[in-house]
Coordinates of C-alpha atoms in Angstrom, one line a residue:
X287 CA 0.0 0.0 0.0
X288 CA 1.3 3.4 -1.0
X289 CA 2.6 5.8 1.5
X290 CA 0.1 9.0 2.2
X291 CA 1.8 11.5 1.0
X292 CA 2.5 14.6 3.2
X293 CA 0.7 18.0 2.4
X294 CA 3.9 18.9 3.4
X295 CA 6.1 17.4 0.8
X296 CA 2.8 17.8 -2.0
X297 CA 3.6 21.6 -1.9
X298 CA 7.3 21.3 -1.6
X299 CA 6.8 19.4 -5.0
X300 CA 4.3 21.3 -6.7
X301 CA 6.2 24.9 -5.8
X302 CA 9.0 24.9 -8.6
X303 CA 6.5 23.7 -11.0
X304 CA 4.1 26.3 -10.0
X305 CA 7.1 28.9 -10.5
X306 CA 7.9 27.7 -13.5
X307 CA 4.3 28.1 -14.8
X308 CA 4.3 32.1 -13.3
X309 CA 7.3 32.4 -15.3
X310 CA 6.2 30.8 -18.9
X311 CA 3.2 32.9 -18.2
X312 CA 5.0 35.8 -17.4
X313 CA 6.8 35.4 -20.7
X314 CA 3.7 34.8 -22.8
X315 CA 2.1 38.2 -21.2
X316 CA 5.3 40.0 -21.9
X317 CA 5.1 38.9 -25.5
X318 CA 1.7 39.9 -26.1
X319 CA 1.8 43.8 -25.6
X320 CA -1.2 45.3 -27.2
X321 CA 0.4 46.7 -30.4
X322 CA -1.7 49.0 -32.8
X323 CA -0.1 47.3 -36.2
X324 CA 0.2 49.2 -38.8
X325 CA -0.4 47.2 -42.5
X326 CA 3.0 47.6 -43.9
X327 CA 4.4 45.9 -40.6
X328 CA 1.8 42.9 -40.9
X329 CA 3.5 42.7 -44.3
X330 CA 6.7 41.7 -43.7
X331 CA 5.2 38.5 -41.8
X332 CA 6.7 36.4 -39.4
X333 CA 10.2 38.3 -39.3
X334 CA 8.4 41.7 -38.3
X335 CA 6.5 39.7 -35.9
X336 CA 9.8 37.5 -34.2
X337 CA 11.7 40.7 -33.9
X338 CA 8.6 42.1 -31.6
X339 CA 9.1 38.7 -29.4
X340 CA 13.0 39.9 -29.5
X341 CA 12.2 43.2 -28.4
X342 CA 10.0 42.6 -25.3
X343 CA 12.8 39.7 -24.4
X344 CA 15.1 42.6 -24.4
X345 CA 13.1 45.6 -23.1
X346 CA 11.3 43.9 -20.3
X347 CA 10.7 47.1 -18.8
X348 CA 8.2 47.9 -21.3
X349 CA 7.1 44.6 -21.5
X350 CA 6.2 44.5 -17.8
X351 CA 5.3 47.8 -17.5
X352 CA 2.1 47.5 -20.4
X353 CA -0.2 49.2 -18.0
X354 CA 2.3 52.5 -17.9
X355 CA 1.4 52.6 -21.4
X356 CA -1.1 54.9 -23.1
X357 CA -0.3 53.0 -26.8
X358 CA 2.0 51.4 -28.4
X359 CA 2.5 50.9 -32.3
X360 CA 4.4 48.8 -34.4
X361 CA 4.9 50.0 -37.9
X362 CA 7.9 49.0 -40.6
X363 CA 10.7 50.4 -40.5
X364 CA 13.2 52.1 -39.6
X365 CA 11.7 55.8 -38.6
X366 CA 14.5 57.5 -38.5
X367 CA 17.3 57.1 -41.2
X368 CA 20.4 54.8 -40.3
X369 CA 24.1 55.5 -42.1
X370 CA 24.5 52.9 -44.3
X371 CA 26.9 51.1 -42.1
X372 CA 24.2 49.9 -39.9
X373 CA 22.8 48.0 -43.2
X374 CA 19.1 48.7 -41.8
X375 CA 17.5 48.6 -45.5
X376 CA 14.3 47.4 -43.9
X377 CA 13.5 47.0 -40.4
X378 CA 10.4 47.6 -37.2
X379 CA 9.7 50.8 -35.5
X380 CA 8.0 50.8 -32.2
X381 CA 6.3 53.9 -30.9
X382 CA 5.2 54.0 -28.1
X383 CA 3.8 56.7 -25.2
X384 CA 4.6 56.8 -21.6
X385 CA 1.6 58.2 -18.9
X386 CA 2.4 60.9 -16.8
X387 CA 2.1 58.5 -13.7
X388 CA 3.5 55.5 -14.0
X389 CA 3.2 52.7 -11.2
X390 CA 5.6 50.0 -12.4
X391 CA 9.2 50.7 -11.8
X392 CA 12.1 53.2 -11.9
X393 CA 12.6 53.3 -15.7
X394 CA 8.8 53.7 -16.4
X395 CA 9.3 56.7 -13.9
X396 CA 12.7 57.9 -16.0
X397 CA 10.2 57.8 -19.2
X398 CA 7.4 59.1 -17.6
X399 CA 5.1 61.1 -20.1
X400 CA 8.0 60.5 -23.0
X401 CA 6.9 59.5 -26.4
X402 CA 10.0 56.8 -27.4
X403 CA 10.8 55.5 -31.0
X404 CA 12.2 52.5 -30.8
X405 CA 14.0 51.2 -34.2
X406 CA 15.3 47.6 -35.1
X407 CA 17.3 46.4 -37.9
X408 CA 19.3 43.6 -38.5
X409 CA 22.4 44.2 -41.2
X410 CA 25.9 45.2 -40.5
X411 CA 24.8 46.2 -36.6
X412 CA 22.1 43.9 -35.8
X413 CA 20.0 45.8 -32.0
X414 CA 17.8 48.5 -31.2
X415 CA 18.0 51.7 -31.7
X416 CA 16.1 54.9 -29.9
X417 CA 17.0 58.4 -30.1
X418 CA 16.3 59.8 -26.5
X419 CA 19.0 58.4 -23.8
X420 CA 15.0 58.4 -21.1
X421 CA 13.3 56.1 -23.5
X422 CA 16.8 53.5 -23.6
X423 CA 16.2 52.8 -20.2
X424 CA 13.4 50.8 -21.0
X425 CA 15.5 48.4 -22.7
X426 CA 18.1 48.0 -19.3
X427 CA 20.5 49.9 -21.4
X428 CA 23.8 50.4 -20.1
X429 CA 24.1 54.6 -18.9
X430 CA 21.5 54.9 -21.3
X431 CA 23.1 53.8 -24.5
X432 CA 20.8 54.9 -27.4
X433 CA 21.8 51.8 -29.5
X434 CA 21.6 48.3 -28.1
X435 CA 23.3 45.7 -29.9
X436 CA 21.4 42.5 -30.5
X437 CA 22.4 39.9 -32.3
X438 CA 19.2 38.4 -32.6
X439 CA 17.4 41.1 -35.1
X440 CA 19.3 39.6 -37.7
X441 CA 16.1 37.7 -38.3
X442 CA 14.8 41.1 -39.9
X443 CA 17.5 41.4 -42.6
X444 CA 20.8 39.6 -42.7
X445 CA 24.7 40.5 -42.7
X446 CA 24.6 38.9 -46.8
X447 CA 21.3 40.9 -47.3
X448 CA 23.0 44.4 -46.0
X449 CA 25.9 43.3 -47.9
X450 CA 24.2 43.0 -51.6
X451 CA 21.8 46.1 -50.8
X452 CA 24.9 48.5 -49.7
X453 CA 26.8 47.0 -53.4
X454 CA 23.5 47.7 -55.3
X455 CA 23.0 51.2 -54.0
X456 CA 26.9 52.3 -54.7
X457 CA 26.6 51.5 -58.4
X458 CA 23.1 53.1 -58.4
X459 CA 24.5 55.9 -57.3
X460 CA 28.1 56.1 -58.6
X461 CA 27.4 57.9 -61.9
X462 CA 25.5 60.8 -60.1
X463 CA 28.2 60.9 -56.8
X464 CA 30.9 61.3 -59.5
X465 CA 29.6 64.0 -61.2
X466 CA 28.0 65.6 -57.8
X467 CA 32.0 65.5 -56.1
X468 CA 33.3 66.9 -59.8
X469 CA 31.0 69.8 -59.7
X470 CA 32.6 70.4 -55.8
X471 CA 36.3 70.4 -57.0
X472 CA 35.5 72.6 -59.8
X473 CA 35.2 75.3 -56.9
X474 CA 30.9 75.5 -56.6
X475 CA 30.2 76.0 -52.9
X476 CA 26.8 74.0 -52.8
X477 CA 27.8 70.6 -54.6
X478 CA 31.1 71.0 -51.7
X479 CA 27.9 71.2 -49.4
X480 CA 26.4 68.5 -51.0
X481 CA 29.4 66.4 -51.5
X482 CA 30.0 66.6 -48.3
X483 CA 26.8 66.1 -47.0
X484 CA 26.2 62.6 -48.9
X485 CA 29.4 61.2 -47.6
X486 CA 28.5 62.0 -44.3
X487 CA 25.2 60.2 -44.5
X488 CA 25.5 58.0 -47.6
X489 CA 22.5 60.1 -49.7
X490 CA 22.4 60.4 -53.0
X491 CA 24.3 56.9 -53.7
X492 CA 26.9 58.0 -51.7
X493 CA 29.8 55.7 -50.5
X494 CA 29.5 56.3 -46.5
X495 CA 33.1 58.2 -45.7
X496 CA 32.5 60.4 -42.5
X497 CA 36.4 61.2 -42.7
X498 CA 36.2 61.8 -46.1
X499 CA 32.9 64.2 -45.4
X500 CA 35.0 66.1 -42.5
X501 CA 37.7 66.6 -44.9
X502 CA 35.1 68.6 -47.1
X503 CA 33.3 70.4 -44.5
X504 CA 36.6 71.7 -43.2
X505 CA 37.8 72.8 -46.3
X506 CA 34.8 74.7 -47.3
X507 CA 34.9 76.4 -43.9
X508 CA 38.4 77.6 -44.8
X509 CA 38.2 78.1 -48.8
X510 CA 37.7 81.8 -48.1
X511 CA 34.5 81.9 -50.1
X512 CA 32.1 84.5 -49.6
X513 CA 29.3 82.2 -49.0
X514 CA 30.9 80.7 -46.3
X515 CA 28.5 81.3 -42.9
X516 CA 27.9 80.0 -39.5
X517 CA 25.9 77.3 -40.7
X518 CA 29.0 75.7 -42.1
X519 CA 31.1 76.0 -38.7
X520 CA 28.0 74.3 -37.2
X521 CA 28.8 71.6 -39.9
X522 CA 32.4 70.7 -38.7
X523 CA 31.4 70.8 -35.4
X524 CA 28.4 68.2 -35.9
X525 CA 30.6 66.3 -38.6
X526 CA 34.1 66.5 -37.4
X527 CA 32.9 66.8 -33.3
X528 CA 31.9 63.0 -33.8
X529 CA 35.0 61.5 -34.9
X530 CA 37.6 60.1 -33.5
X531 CA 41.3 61.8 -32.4
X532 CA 42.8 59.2 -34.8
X533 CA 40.0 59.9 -37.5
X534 CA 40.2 63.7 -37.3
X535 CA 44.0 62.7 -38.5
X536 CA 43.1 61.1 -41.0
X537 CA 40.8 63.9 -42.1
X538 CA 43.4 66.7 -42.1
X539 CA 45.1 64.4 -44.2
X540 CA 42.2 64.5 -47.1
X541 CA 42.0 68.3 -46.9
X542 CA 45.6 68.4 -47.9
X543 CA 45.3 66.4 -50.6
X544 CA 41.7 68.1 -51.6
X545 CA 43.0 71.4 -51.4
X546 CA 45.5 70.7 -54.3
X547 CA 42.3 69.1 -55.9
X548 CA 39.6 72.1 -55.8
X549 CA 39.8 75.2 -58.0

């Protein structure tokens, strides 16, 4: 005859399974934010809708905090334009609003009444990207990192995927960069704007060179043209301001070779 088991050792036995079910459920709930989806995110299918499972797993802030939330939207993506050395050519943007009282932790209180656009892409820098330093908390990020590498959102667009994209848009855009950074030697002050505009953000078919864009930007600060105005200080200290001591070398290194370049 079996031994009568104790009530004892019954919940003993049933408490890590019972744990484990508040955590599976718990994971299921986190998942299952109430997203407004837009239809050109329910487009892209199950990639759009793994990297929103990715996304909760990594902001879990947000994903606990639900009620904190007056909406949140998922839309394609990105929002906001990415260099082309992130290789984001197609992506998910979460937007998503903050109350003014939040109940559910210190980062919903960091956030509190913020409206945070959350990007994710996959490509050369696979993560999440948001542009306000209050909204990264959300995601646990590190003294508020605004980009938040994850490996994971590779499952949106992939490094070989970037790769061909990026070689497709260069010769796209060669014929017209060519004659665009021609126009800028031959001594016209906006196509040196524009020249070095494009390599700075890779418009226009650009190849991405933000050393190569200082380079211009500090040469048409100092060419001595009449045109020349604050706005184009402002450029070298946005530009030039975000590179490296090693890259701004390298830079003053192009503008002596540039200069014996430009009319």
């Amino acid at each position: 005859m079996a031994k009568e088991i104790s009530l004892k050792t019954r919940v003993q036995w049933l408490l890590p399974v019972s744990l484990v079910a508040a955590s599976l459920l718990g994971c299921s709930k986190s998942a299952d934010l109430p997203y407004q989806k837009s239809e050109s995110f329910s487009a892209m299918g199950d990639p759009a809708e793994k990297a929103l499972q990715i996304f909760a797993k990594e902001c879990r802030h947000i994903a606990s905090g639900a009620n904190d939330l007056e909406y949140i939207k998922a839309e394609s993506g990105p929002a906001l334009p990415k260099t082309p050395d992130y290789g984001w050519n197609k992506g998910v943007a979460v937007e998503l609003k903050v109350k003014g009282d939040p109940t559910t932790g210190d980062a919903m209180r960091t956030a509190s009444g913020h409206v945070c656009t959350f990007d994710m892409g996959g490509g050369f820098k696979p993560g999440i990207y948001t542009s306000k330093s209050s909204c990264a908390v959300l995601c646990s990020s590190p003294e508020g990192e605004k980009f938040i590498p994850v490996s994971d959102m590779s499952v949106l667009e992939s490094e070989q995927e970037a790769d061909e994209a990026e070689k497709k848009r260069l010769a796209d855009g060669a014929e017209a960069f060519a004659a665009l950074e021609k126009k800028a030697k031959g001594g016209d002050y906006q196509a040196q704007r524009n020249t070095a505009y494009s390599l700075a953000t890779g418009a226009q078919g650009a190849p991405y060179n933000p050393v190569r864009a200082c380079a211009w930007y500090a040469l048409i600060l100092f060419s001595g043209n009449p045109k020349v105005n604050d706005s184009d200080k402002g450029n070298v200290d946005l530009y030039c301001g975000r590179l490296t001591t090693e890259q701004r070398r390298a830079a003053q290194e192009v503008v002596a070779v540039l200069a014996t370049q430009v009319k």
